[in-house]
PDB file of C-alpha atoms in Angstrom:
ATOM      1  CA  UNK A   1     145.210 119.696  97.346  1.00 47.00           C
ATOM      2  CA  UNK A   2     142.163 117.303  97.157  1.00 59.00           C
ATOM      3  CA  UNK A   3     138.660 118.467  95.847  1.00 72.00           C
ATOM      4  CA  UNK A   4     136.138 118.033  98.152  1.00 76.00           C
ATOM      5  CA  UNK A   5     132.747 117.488  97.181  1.00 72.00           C
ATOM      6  CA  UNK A   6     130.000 118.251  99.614  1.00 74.00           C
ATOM      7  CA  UNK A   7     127.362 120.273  97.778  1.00 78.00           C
ATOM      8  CA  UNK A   8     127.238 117.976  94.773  1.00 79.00           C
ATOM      9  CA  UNK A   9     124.867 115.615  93.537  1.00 81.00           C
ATOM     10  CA  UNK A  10     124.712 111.791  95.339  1.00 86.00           C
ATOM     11  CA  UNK A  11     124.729 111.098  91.802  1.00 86.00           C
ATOM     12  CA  UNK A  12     128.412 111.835  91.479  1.00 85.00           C
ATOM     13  CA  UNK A  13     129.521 109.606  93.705  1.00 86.00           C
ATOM     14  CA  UNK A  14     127.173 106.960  92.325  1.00 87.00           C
ATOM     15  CA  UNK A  15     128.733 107.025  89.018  1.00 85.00           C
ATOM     16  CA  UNK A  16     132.376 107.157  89.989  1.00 83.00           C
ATOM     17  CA  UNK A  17     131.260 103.943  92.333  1.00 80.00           C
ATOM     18  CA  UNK A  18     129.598 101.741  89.348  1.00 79.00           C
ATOM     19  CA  UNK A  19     127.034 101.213  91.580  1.00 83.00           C
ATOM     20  CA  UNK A  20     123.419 101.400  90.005  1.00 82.00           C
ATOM     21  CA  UNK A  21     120.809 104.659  91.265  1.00 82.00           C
ATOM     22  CA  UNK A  22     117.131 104.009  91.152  1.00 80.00           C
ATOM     23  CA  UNK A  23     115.510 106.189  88.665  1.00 80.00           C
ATOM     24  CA  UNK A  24     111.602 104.734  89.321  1.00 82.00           C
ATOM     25  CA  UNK A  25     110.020 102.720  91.442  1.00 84.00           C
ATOM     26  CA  UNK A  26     110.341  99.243  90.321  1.00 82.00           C
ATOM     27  CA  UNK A  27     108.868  95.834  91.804  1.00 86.00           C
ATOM     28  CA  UNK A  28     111.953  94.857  93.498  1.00 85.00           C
ATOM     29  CA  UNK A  29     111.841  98.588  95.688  1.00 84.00           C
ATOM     30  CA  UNK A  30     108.204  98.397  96.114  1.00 88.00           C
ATOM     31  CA  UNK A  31     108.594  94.741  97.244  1.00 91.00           C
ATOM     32  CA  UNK A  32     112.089  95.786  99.573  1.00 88.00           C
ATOM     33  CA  UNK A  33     109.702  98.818 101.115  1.00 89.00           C
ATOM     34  CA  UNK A  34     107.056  96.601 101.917  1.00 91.00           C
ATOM     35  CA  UNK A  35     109.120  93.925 103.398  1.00 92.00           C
ATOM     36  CA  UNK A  36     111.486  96.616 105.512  1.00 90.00           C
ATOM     37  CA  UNK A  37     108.606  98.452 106.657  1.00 92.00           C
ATOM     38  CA  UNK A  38     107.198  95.026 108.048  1.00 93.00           C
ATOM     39  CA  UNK A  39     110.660  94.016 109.832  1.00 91.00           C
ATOM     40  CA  UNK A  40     110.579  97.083 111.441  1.00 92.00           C
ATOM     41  CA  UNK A  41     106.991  97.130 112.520  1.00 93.00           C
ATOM     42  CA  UNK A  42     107.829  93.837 113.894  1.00 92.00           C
ATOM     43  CA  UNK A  43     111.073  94.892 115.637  1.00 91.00           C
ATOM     44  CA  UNK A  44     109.199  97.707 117.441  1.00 93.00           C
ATOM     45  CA  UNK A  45     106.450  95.140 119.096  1.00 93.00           C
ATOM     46  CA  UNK A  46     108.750  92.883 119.635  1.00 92.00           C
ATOM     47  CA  UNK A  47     111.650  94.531 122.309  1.00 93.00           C
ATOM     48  CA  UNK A  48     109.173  96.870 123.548  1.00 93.00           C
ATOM     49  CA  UNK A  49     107.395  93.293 124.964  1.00 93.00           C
ATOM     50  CA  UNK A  50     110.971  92.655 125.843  1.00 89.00           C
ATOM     51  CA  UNK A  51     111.525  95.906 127.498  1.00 92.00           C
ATOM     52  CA  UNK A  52     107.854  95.733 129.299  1.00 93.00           C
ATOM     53  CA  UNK A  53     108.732  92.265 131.053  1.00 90.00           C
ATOM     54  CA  UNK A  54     111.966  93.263 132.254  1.00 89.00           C
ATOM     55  CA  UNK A  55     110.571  96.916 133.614  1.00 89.00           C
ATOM     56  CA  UNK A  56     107.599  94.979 135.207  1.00 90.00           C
ATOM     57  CA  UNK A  57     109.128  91.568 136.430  1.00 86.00           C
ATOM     58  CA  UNK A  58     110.810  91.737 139.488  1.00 80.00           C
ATOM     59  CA  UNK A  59     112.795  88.793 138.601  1.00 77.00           C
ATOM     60  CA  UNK A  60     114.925  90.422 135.968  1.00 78.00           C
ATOM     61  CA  UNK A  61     115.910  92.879 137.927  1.00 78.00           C
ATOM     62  CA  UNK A  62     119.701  91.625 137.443  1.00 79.00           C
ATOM     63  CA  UNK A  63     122.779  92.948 135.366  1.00 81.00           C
ATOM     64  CA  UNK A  64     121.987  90.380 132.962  1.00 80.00           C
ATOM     65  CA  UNK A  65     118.469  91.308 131.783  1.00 84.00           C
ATOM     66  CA  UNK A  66     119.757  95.024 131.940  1.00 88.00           C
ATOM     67  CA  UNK A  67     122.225  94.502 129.532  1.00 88.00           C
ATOM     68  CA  UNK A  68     119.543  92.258 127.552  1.00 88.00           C
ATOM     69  CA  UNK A  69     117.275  94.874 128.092  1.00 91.00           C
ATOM     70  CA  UNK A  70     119.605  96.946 126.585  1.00 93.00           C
ATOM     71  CA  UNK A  71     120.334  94.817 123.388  1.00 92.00           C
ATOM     72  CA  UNK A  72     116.073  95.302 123.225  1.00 92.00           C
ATOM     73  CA  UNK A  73     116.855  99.311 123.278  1.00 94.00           C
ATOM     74  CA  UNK A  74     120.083  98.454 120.579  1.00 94.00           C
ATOM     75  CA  UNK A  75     117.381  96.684 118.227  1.00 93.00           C
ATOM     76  CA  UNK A  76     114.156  98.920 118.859  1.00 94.00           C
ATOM     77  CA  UNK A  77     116.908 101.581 117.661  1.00 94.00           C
ATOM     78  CA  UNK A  78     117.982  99.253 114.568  1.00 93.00           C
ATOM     79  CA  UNK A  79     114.687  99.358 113.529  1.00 93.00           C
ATOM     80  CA  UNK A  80     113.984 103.266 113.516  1.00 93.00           C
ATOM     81  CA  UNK A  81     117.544 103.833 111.511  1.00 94.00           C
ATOM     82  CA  UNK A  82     115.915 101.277 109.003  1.00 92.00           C
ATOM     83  CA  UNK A  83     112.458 102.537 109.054  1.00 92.00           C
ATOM     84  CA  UNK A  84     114.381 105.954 108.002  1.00 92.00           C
ATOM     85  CA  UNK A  85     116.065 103.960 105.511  1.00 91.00           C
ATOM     86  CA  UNK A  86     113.685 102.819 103.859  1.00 90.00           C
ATOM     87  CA  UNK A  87     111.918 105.959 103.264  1.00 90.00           C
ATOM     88  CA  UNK A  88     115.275 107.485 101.562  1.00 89.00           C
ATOM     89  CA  UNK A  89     116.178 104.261 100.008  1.00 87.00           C
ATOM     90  CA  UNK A  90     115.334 103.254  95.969  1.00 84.00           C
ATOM     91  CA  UNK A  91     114.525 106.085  93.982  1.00 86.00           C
ATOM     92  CA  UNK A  92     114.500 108.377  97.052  1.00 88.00           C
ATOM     93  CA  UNK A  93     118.326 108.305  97.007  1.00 87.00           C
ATOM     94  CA  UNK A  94     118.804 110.388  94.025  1.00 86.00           C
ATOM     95  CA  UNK A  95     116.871 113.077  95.833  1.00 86.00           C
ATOM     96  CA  UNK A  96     119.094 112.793  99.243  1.00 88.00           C
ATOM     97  CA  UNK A  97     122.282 115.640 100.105  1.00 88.00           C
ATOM     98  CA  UNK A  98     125.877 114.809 100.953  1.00 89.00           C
ATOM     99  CA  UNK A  99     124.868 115.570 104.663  1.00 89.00           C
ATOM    100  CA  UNK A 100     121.424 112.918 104.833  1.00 91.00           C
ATOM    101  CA  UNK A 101     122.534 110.326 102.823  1.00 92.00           C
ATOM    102  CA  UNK A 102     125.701 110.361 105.662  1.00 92.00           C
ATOM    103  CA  UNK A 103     123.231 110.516 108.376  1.00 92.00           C
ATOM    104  CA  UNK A 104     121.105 107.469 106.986  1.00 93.00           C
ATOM    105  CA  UNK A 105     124.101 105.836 107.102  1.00 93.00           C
ATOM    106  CA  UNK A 106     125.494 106.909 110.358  1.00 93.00           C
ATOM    107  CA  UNK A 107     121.961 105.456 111.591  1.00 94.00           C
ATOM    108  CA  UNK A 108     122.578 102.063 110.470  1.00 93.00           C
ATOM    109  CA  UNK A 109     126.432 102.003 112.305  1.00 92.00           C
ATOM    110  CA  UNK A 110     125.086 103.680 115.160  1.00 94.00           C
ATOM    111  CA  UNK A 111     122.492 100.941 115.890  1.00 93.00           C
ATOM    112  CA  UNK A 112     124.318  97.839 114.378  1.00 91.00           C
ATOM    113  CA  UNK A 113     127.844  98.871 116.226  1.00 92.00           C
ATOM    114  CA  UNK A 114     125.331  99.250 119.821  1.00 93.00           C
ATOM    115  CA  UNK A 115     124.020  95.678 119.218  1.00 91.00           C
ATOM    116  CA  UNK A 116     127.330  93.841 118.528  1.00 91.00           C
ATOM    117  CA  UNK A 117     129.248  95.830 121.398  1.00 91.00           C
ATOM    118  CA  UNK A 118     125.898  94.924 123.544  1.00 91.00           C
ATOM    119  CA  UNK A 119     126.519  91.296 122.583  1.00 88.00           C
ATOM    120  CA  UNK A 120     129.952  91.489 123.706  1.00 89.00           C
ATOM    121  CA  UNK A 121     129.171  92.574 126.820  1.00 87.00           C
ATOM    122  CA  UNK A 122     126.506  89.721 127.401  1.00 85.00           C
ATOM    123  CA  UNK A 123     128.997  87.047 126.392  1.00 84.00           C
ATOM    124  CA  UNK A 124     131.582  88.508 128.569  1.00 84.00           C
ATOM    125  CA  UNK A 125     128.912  88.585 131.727  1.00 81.00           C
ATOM    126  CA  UNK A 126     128.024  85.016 130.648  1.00 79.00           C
ATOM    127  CA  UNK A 127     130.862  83.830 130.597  1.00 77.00           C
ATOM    128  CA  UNK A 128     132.307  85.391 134.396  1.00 78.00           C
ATOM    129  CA  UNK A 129     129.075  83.964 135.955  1.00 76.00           C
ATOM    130  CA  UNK A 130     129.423  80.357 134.274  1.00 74.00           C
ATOM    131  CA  UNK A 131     132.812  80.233 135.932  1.00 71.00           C
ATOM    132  CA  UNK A 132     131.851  81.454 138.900  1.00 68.00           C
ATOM    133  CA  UNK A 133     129.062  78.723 139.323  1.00 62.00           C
ATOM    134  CA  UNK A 134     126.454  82.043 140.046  1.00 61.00           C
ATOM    135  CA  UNK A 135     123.630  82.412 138.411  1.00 55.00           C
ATOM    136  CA  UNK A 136     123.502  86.397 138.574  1.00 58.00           C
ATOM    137  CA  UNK A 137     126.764  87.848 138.417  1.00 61.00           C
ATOM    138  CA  UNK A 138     128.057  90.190 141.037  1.00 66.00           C
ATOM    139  CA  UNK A 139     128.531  93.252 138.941  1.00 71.00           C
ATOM    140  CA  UNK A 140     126.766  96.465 140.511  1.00 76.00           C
ATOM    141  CA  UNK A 141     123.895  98.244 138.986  1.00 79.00           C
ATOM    142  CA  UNK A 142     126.568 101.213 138.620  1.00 83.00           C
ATOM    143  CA  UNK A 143     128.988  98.980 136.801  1.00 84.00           C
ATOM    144  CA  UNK A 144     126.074  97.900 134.923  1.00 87.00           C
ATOM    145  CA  UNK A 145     124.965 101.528 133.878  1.00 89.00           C
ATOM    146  CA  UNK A 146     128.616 102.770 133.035  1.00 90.00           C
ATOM    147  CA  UNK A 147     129.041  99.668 130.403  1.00 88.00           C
ATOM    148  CA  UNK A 148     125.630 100.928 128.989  1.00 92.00           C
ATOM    149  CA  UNK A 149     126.875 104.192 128.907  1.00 94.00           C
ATOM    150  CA  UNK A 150     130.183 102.752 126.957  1.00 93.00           C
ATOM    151  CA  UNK A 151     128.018 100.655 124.709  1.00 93.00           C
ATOM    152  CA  UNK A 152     126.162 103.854 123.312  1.00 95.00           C
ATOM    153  CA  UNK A 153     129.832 106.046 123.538  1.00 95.00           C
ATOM    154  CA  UNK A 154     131.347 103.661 121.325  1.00 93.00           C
ATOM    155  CA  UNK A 155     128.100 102.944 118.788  1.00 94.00           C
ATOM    156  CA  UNK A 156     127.779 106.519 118.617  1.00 94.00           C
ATOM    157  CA  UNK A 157     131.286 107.248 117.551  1.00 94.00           C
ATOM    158  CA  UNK A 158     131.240 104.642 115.015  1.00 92.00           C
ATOM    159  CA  UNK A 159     128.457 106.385 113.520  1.00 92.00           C
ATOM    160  CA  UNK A 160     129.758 109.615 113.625  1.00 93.00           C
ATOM    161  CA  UNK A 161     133.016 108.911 112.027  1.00 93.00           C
ATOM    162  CA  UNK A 162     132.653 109.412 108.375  1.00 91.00           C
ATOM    163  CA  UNK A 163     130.572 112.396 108.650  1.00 89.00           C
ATOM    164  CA  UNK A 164     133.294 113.754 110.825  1.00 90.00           C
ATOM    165  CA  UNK A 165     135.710 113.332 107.578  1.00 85.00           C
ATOM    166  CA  UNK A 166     136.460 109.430 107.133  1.00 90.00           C
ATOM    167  CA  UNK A 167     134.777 109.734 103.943  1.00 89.00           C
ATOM    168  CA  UNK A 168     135.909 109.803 100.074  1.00 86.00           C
ATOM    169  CA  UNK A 169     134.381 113.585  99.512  1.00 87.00           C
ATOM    170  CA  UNK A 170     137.528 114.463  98.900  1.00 85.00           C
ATOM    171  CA  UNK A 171     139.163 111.614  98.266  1.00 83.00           C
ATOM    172  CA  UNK A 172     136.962 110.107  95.122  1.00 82.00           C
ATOM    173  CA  UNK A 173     139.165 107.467  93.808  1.00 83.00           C
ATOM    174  CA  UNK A 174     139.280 105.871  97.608  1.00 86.00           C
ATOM    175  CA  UNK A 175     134.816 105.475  97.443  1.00 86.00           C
ATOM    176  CA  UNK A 176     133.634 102.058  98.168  1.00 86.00           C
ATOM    177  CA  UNK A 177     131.249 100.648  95.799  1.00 85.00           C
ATOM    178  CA  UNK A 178     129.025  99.217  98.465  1.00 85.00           C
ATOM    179  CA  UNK A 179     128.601 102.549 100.421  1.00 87.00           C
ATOM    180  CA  UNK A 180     129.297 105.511  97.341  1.00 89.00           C
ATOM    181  CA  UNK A 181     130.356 108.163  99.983  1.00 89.00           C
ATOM    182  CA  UNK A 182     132.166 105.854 102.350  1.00 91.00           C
ATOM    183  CA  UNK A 183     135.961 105.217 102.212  1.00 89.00           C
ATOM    184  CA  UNK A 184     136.701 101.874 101.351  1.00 90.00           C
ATOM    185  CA  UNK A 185     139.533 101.839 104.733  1.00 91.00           C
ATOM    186  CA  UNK A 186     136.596 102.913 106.809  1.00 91.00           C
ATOM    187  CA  UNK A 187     134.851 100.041 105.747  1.00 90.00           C
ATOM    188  CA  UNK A 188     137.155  97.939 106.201  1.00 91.00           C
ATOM    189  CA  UNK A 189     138.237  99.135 109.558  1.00 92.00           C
ATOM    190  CA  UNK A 190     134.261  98.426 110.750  1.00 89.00           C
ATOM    191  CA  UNK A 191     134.129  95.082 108.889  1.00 89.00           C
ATOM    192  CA  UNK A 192     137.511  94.198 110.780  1.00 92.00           C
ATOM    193  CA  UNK A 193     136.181  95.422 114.379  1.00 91.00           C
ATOM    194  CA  UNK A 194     133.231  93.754 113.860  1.00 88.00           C
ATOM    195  CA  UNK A 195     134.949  90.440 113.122  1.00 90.00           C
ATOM    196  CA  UNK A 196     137.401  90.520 115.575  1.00 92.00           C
ATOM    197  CA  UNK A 197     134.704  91.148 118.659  1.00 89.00           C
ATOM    198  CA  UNK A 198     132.489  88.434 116.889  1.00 88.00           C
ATOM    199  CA  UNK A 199     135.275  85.863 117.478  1.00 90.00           C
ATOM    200  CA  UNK A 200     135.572  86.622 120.396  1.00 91.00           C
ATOM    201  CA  UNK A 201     132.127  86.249 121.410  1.00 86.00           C
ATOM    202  CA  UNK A 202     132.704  82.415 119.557  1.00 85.00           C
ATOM    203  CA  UNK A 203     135.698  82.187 121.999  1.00 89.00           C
ATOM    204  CA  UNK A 204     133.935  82.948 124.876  1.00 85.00           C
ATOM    205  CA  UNK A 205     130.580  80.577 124.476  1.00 81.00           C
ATOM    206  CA  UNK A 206     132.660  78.106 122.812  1.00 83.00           C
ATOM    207  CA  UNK A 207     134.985  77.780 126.196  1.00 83.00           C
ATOM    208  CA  UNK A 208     131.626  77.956 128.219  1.00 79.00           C
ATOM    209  CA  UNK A 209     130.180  75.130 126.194  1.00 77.00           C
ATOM    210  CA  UNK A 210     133.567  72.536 126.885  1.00 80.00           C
ATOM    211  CA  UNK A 211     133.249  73.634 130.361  1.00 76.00           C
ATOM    212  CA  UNK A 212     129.584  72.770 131.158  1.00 72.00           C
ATOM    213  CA  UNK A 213     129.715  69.912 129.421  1.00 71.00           C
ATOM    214  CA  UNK A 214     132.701  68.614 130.993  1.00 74.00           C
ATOM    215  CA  UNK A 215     131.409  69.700 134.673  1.00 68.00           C
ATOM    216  CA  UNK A 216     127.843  68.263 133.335  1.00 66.00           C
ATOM    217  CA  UNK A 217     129.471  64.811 133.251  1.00 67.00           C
ATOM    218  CA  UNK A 218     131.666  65.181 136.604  1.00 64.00           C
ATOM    219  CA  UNK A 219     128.649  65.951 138.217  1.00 62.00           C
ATOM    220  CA  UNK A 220     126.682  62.867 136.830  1.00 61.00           C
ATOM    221  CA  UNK A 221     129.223  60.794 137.829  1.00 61.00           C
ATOM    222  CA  UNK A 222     130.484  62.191 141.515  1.00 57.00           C
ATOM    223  CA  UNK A 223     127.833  64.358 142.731  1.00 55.00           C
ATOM    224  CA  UNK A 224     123.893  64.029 143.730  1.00 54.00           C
ATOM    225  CA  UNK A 225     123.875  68.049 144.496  1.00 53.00           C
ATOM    226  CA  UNK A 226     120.519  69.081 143.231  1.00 52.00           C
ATOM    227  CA  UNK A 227     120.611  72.455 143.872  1.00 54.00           C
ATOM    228  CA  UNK A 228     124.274  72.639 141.941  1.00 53.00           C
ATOM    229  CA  UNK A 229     122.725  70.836 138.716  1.00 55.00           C
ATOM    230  CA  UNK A 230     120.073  73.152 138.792  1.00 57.00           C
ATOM    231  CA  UNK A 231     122.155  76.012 139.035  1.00 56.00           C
ATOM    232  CA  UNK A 232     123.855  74.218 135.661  1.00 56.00           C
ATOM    233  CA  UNK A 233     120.533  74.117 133.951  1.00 58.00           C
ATOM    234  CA  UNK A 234     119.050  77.443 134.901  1.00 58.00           C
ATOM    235  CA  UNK A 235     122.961  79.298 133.525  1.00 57.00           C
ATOM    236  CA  UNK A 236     122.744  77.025 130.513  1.00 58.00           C
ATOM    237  CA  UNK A 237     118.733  78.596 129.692  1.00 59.00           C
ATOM    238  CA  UNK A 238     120.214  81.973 130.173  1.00 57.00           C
ATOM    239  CA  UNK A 239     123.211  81.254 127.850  1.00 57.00           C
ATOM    240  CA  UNK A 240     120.712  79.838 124.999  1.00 58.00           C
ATOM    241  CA  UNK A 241     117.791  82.926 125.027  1.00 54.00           C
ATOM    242  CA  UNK A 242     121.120  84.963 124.284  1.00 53.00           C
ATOM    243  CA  UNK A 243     122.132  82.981 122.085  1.00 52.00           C
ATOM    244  CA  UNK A 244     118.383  82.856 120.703  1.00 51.00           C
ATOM    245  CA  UNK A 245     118.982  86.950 119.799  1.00 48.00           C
ATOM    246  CA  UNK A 246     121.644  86.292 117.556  1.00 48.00           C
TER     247      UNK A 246
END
C-alpha cells in the first residue's frame, strides 16, 4: 500500500520534482510580484467597467453580453486566484501546507477552466446566430442562466479534483515537475480538455469566417438589402470584441 504524504513539508515534493524552491527573495520574485500584482490590479478595473456597462446599458441586455458579462466575472475571478498567488508564490512557497499550496492551485483551474468553458459557450452562441442571420440569438434568459450555472459546475470541479485525491501524495514517483503535488495524468487530462475545446472554438469561428465572407460577396453581387448587410456588419463587430478577449 502507497504512502501518502499530507502533513509533510512542500519541500518534499519539491525535491523529488527537480524543480527549484525559493529560499530568498531575489530580483526576478520581487520583479514577478510587482508585475502580477499590477496585472491583477488592472484585471479588477478593467471587467468591473465591463460588468458596469452591461448592468447599466439597456442595450446589452441580450444572452450574448450575459455570457460576455460572464467571461468579465471568469477574469475578475482569474485575477483574485492570482493576486492570492502571488502572495504564496517565491519564497512564500516553502512556508505553504499540503492543503494551501492545493488550494492556490485549485484557484488558478477554477478560474482558467470558467474562462475557456465561457469562451466555448460564446463561440457556440456566435456561431448559431451567424447562421441564423440574427443578430441576438433566441436563447432565453433561463437557458442563458443554466449554461452560467454549468460554466461555474464544471470550472469548479476542475478545481476541486486533485484536492479530492488526483494528486501524487501518495503516489510520488507519478509528481509532475511543473506542478510538485499534481499528477502528471491530471495534467495531462486538463492540458488535453483544454486543447480539444480550444479547437473547437477554431472550428467554429473558422466556419463563421468562410461563411460571411462567402455570403459578403453574394450579397455584393445579387443584393442591394441594406438592412441585411448591416445585419452582416453589426454580427461580424460582435464576433471580433470576442475575439478581442482572447
Amino acid at each position: 500500500m502507497s504512502e501518502c504524504y499530507e502533513n509533510v513539508s512542500i519541500r518534499l515534493f519539491y525535491n523529488i520534482s527537480g524543480k527549484k524552491l525559493s529560499e530568498t527573495w531575489g530580483t526576478r520574485d520581487v520583479l514577478v510580484m510587482v508585475l502580477g500584482l499590477s496585472v491583477c490590479t488592472i484585471c479588477f478595473v478593467a471587467n468591473l467597467l465591463v460588468l458596469l456597462a452591461i448592468f447599466i446599458n439597456r442595450h446589452f441586455h441580450y444572452p450574448i453580453y450575459y455570457l460576455l458579462g460572464n467571461l468579465a466575472v471568469a477574469d475578475f475571478f482569474a485575477g483574485i486566484s492570482y493576486m492570492y498567488l502571488m502572495f504564496h508564490t517565491g519564497p512564500f512557497t516553502k512556508d505553504l501546507t499540503v492543503s494551501r499550496w492545493l488550494i492556490r492551485q485549485g484557484l488558478l483551474d477554477t478560474s482558467l477552466t470558467a474562462s475557456v468553458a465561457n469562451l466555448l459557450a460564446i463561440a457556440v452562441e456566435r456561431h448559431q446566430t451567424i447562421f441564423t442571420m440574427q443578430l441576438h440569438s433566441t436563447m432565453t434568459n433561463q437557458r442563458v442562466v443554466i449554461f452560467i450555472i454549468a460554466i461555474w459546475s464544471v470550472a469548479i470541479m476542475m478545481g476541486l479534483i486533485p484536492s479530492l485525491g488526483w494528486n501524487c501524495i501518495c503516489s510520488k514517483d507519478n509528481c509532475s515537475h511543473m506542478a510538485p503535488l499534481y499528477s502528471r495524468n491530471y495534467l495531462i487530462f486538463w492540458a488535453v480538455s483544454n486543447l480539444v475545446i480550444f479547437c473547437i472554438m477554431v472550428v467554429a469561428y473558422s466556419h463563421i469566417f468562410i461563411y460571411v465572407r462567402r455570403k459578403t460577396i453574394y450579397m455584393s453581387k445579387h443584393t442591394r438589402n441594406l438592412k441585411h448587410k448591416e445585419t452582416m456588419i453589426n454580427l461580424m463587430k460582435t464576433v471580433g470584441i470576442i475575439l478581442g478577449e482572447y
